[in-house]
XYZ file of C-alpha atoms in Angstrom:
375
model
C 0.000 0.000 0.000
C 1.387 3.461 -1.077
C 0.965 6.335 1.905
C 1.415 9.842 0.898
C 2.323 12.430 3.618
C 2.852 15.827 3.520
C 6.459 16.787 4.756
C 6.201 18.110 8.369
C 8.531 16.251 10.836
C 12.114 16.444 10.729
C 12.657 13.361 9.763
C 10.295 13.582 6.392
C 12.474 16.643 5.613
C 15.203 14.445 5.901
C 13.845 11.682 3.679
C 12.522 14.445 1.088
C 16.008 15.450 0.886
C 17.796 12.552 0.656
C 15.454 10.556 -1.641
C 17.413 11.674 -5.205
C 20.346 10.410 -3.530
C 19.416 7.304 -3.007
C 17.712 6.330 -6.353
C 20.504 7.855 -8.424
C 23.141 6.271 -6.458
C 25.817 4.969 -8.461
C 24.140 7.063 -11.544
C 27.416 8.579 -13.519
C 24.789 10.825 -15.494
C 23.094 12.196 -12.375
C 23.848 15.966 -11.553
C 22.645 16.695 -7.994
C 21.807 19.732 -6.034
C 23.505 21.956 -3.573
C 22.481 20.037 -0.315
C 23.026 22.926 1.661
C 20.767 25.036 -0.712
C 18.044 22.576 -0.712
C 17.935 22.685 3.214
C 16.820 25.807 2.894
C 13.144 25.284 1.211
C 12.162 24.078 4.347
C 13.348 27.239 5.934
C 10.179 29.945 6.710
C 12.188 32.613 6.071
C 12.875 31.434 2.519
C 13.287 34.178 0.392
C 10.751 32.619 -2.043
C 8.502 32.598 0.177
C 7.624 36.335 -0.313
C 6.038 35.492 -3.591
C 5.193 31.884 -3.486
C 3.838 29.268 -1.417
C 4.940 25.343 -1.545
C 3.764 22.036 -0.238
C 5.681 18.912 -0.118
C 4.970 15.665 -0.137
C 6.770 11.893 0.006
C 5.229 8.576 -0.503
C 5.702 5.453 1.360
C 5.242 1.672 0.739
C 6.079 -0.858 2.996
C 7.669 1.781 5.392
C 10.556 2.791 2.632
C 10.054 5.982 0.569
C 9.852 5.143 -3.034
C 9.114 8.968 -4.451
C 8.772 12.483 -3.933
C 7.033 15.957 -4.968
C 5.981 19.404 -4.161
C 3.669 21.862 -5.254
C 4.886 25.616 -5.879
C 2.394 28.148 -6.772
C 4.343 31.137 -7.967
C 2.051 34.030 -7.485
C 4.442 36.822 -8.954
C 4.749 34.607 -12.756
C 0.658 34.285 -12.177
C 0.636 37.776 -11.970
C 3.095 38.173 -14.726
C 1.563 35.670 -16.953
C -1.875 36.068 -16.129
C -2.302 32.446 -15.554
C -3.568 30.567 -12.748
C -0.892 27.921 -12.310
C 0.776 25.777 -10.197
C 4.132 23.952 -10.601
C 4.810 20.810 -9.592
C 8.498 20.389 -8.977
C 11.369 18.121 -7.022
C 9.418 15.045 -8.342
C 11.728 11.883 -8.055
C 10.231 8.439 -8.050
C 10.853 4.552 -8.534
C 9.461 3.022 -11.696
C 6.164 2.439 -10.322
C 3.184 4.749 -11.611
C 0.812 3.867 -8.869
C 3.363 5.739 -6.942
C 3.667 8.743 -9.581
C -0.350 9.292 -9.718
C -0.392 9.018 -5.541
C 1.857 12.006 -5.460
C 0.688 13.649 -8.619
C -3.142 13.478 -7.764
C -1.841 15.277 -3.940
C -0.586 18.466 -5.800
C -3.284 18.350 -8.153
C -5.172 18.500 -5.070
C -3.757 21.260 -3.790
C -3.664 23.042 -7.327
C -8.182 23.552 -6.770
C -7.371 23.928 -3.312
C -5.525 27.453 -4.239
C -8.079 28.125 -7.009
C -5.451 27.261 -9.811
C -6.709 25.999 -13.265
C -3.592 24.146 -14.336
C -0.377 21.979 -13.171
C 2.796 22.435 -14.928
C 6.175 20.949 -14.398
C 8.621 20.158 -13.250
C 10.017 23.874 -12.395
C 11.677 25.647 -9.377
C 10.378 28.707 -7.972
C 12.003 30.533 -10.575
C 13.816 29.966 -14.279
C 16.785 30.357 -12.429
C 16.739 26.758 -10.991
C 16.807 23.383 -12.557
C 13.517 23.042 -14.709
C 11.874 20.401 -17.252
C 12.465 16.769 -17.364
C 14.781 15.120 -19.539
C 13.380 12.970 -22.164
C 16.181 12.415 -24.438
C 20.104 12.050 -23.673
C 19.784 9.501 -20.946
C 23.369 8.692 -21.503
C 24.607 11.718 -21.437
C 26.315 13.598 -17.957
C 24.353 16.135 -16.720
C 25.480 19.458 -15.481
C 24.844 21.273 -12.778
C 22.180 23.620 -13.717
C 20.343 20.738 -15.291
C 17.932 17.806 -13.952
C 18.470 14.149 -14.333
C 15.700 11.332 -14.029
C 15.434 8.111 -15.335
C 13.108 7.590 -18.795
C 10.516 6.266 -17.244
C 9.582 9.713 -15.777
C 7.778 10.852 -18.709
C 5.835 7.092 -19.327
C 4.656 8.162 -16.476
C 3.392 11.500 -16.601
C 1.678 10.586 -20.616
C -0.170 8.159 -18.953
C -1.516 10.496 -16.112
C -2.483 12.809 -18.574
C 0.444 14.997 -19.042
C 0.720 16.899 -22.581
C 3.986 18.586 -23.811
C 4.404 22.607 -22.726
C 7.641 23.508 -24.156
C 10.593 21.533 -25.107
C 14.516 22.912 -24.194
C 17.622 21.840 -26.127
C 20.996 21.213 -24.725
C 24.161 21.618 -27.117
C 27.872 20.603 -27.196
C 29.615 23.221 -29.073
C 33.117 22.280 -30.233
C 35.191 24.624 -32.110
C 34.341 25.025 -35.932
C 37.815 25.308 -38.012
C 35.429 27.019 -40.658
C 34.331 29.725 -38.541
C 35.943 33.224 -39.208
C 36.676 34.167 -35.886
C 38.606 37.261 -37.178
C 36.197 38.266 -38.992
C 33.209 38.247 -36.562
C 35.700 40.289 -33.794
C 35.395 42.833 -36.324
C 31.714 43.720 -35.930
C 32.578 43.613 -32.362
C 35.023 46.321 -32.591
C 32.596 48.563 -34.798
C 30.224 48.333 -31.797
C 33.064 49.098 -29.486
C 34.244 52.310 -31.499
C 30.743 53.477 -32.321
C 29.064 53.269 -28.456
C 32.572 53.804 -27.099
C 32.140 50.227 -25.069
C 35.278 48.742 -23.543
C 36.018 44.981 -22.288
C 36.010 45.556 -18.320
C 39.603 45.949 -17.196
C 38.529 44.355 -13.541
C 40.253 41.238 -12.434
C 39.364 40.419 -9.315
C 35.888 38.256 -9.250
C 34.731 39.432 -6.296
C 35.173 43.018 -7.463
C 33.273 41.996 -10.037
C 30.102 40.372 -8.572
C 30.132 43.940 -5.814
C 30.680 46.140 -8.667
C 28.018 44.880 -11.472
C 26.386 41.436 -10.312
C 22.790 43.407 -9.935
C 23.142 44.655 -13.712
C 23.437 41.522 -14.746
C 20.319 40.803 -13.720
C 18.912 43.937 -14.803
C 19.925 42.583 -18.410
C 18.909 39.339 -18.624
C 15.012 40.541 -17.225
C 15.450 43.074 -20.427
C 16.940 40.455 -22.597
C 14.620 37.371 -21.478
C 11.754 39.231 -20.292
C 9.089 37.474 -22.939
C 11.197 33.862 -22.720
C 9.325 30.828 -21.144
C 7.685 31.451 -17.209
C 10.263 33.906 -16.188
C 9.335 36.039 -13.128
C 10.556 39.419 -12.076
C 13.416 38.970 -10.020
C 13.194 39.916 -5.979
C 16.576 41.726 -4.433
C 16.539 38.639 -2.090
C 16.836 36.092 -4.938
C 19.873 38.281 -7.251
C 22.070 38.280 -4.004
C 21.495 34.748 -2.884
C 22.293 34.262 -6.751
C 25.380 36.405 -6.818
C 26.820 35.031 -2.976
C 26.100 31.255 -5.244
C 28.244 32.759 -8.573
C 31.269 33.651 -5.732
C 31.526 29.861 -5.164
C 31.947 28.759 -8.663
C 33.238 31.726 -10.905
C 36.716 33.386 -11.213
C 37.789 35.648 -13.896
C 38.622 33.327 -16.789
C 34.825 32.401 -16.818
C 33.399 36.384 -16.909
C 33.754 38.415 -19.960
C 31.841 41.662 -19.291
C 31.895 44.613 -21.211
C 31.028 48.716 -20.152
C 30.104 51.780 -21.872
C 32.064 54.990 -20.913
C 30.338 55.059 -17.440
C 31.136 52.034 -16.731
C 27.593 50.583 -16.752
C 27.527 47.337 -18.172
C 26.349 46.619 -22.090
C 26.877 42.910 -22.645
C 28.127 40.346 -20.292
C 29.008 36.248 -20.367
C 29.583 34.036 -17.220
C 30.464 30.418 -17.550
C 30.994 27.615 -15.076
C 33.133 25.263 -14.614
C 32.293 21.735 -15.250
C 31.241 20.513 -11.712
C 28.757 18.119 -11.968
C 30.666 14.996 -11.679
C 32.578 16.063 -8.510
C 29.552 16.821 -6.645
C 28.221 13.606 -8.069
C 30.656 11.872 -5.914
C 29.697 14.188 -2.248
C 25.508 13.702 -3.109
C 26.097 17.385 -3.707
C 28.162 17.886 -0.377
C 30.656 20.710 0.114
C 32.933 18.283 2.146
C 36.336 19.628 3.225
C 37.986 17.392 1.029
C 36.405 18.081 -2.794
C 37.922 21.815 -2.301
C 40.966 21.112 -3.884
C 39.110 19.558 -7.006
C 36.951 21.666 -6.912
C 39.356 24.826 -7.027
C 41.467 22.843 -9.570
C 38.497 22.611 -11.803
C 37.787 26.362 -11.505
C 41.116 27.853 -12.591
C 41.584 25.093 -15.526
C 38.500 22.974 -16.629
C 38.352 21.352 -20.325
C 34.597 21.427 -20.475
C 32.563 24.818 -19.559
C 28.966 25.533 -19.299
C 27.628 28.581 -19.960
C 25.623 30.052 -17.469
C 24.077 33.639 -18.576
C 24.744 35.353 -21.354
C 23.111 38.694 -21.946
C 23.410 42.288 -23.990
C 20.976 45.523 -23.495
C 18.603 45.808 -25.790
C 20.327 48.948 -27.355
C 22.847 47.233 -28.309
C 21.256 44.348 -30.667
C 21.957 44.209 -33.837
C 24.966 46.053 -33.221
C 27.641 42.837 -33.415
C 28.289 43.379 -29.807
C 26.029 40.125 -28.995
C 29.041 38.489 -30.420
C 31.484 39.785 -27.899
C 30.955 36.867 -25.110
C 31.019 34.427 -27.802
C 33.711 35.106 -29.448
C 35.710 34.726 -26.411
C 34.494 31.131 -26.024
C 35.649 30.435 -29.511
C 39.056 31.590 -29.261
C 39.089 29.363 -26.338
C 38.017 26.746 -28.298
C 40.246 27.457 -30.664
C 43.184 27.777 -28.631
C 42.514 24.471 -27.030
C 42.299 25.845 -23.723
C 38.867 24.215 -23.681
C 37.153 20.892 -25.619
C 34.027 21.499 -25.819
C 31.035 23.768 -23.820
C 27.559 22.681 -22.647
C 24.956 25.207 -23.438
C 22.493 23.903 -20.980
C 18.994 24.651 -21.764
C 18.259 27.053 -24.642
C 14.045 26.720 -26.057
C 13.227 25.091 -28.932
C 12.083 28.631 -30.133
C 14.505 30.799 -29.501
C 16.132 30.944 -32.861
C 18.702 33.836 -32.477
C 20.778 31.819 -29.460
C 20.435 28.655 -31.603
C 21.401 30.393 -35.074
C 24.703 32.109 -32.882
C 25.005 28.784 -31.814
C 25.471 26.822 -35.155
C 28.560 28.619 -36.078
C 30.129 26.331 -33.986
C 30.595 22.811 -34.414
C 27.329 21.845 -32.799
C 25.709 18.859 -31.153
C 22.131 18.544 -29.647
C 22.404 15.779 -27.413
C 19.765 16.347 -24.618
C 16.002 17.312 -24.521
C 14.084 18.546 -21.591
C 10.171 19.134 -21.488
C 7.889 20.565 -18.997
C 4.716 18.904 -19.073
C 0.951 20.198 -18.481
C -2.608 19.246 -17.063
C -5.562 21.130 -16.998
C -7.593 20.899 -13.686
C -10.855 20.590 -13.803
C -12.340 22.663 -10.326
């Protein structure tokens, strides 16, 4: 018999928690979160909490917990949106659908509880966090910004009546010998002469993050304002965002670039590749993976980009070129192998057409998946 509960005592936070661990043990593919972030949805004081509310809920048979989900309903993307939605999200389970409609059919439940109209998932509290659910590229490692699950995950959610929302496409960009690199930094220096930009001269990261982390922001809600359920950023979330950057970027990953008062025009931050290291902690920060760790920062052969934006004044101008072109002389110059682009929509043709320049592979797809709820 399956027994869902929702997530009160300490110990249920506990098993909520450590639930992905368990079923992905031993997973090479798996990517998993920050344990020490995820503690902190259970926190009141959550600075999502401002906007959003969130249930949670694990299931049970014969005593062991055999899945996982919660329920976010993000009032600020409603509002936003004008929809009436909620998201389901954190949804891990065993291959066993009676166990995926148990926990489904509780956040459904809770969906007409709040007056909702429709269920849509899986997503974080914001497009920020690790979204969709990957239905191709099973054999391929995830990274850190990205979910894992097993295939089975969306046999399950077809048969509960789950329809397709939007699909995301992951690329492996290797460098293209074909590719005039020369030639593209020379719309890049047009823009440069004509708005009088300049690459940042700053080398210290922290410096960096103090000085302009908040316009990055500022960009990427002007440059991805109309993308796929993005919400209006809160101060809380951009500095718990920029204290999470300090961990993982130094200055070989940041190309930024700043008009004549040094406000910032276009900007590119990659990561290193992680993912495996924290594979091997269950996404610990143990004492001991800080010298990988570091190691991986200051020289990694794989790098995932992480946000990439340019103001809006300044498309069509060449400059959107600028962060890219950095990446490809690093491909080039075999300082890297190859970059993971994470997820970039199905529809948004002016990343994907930049994108093809390079030697280019599509080797994951990730969908979100929706329900209408009949109240």
């Amino acid at each position: 018999m399956i027994e869902v509960r929702e997530v009160k005592t300490r110990r249920e936070k506990k098993d909520f928690l450590k639930f992905p661990l368990k079923l992905y043990k031993g997973c090479e593919y798996y990517s998993p979160a920050l344990y020490i972030s995820e503690k902190d949805i259970f926190k009141k004081n959550y600075f999502y909490y401002k906007t959003c509310e969130a249930i949670y809920f694990n299931a049970y048979k014969d005593g062991k917990i055999v899945g996982r989900i919660g329920g976010i309903l993000q009032k600020s993307a409603n509002e936003y949106w004008n929809q009436k939605r909620v998201r389901f999200t954190r949804y891990d389970v065993i291959d066993d659908i009676e166990v995926s409609k148990a926990l489904l059919e509780k956040v459904e439940e809770w969906t007409k509880e709040k007056g909702m109209e429709e269920i849509f998932g899986p997503m974080g509290f914001s497009d920020m966090e690790k979204e969709g659910l990957l239905i191709e590229g099973f054999d391929e490692p995830t990274t850190f910004s990205e979910n894992y699950n097993f295939p089975y995950y969306k046999d399950h959610l077809e048969k509960l009546g789950y329809v397709k929302d939007v699909d995301w496409i992951c690329h492996q960009v290797r460098d293209n010998p074909e590719f005039d690199i020369d030639k593209a930094e020379k719309f890049v220096k047009r823009a440069f002469e004509k708005y009088n930009l300049k690459p940042c001269p700053e080398t210290d990261t922290n410096k960096i993050l103090d000085r302009y982390g908040k316009s990055f922001f500022d960009i990427v809600e002007e440059s991805y304002g109309d993308l796929y359920q993005v919400a209006p950023f809160t101060e809380e979330q951009i500095n718990s965002m920029i204290d999470s950057f300090r961990l993982i970027l130094n200055k070989r990953y940041i190309y930024l670039v700043v008009d004549e008062n040094d406000e910032v025009a276009a900007f590119g931050l990659s990561f290193p590749f992680v993912a495996d290291i924290l594979n091997k902690t269950g996404g610990r920060l143990y004492p001991w993976i800080f010298p990988s760790l570091i190691r991986r920062m200051k020289k990694s052969k794989v790098v995932e980009f992480a946000l990439i934006g340019v103001r809006k004044k300044y498309l069509r101008t060449g400059l959107s070129w600028a962060p890219m072109i950095n990446t490809a002389r690093a491909l080039r110059n075999k300082e890297v192998d190859y970059c993971e682009t994470n997820l970039t929509l199905e529809t948004n043709n002016p990343i994907i057409n930049m994108l093809s320049h390079f030697d280019m592979r599509d080797h994951r797809r990730v969908r979100t998946f929706i329900k209408k709820i009949d109240n």
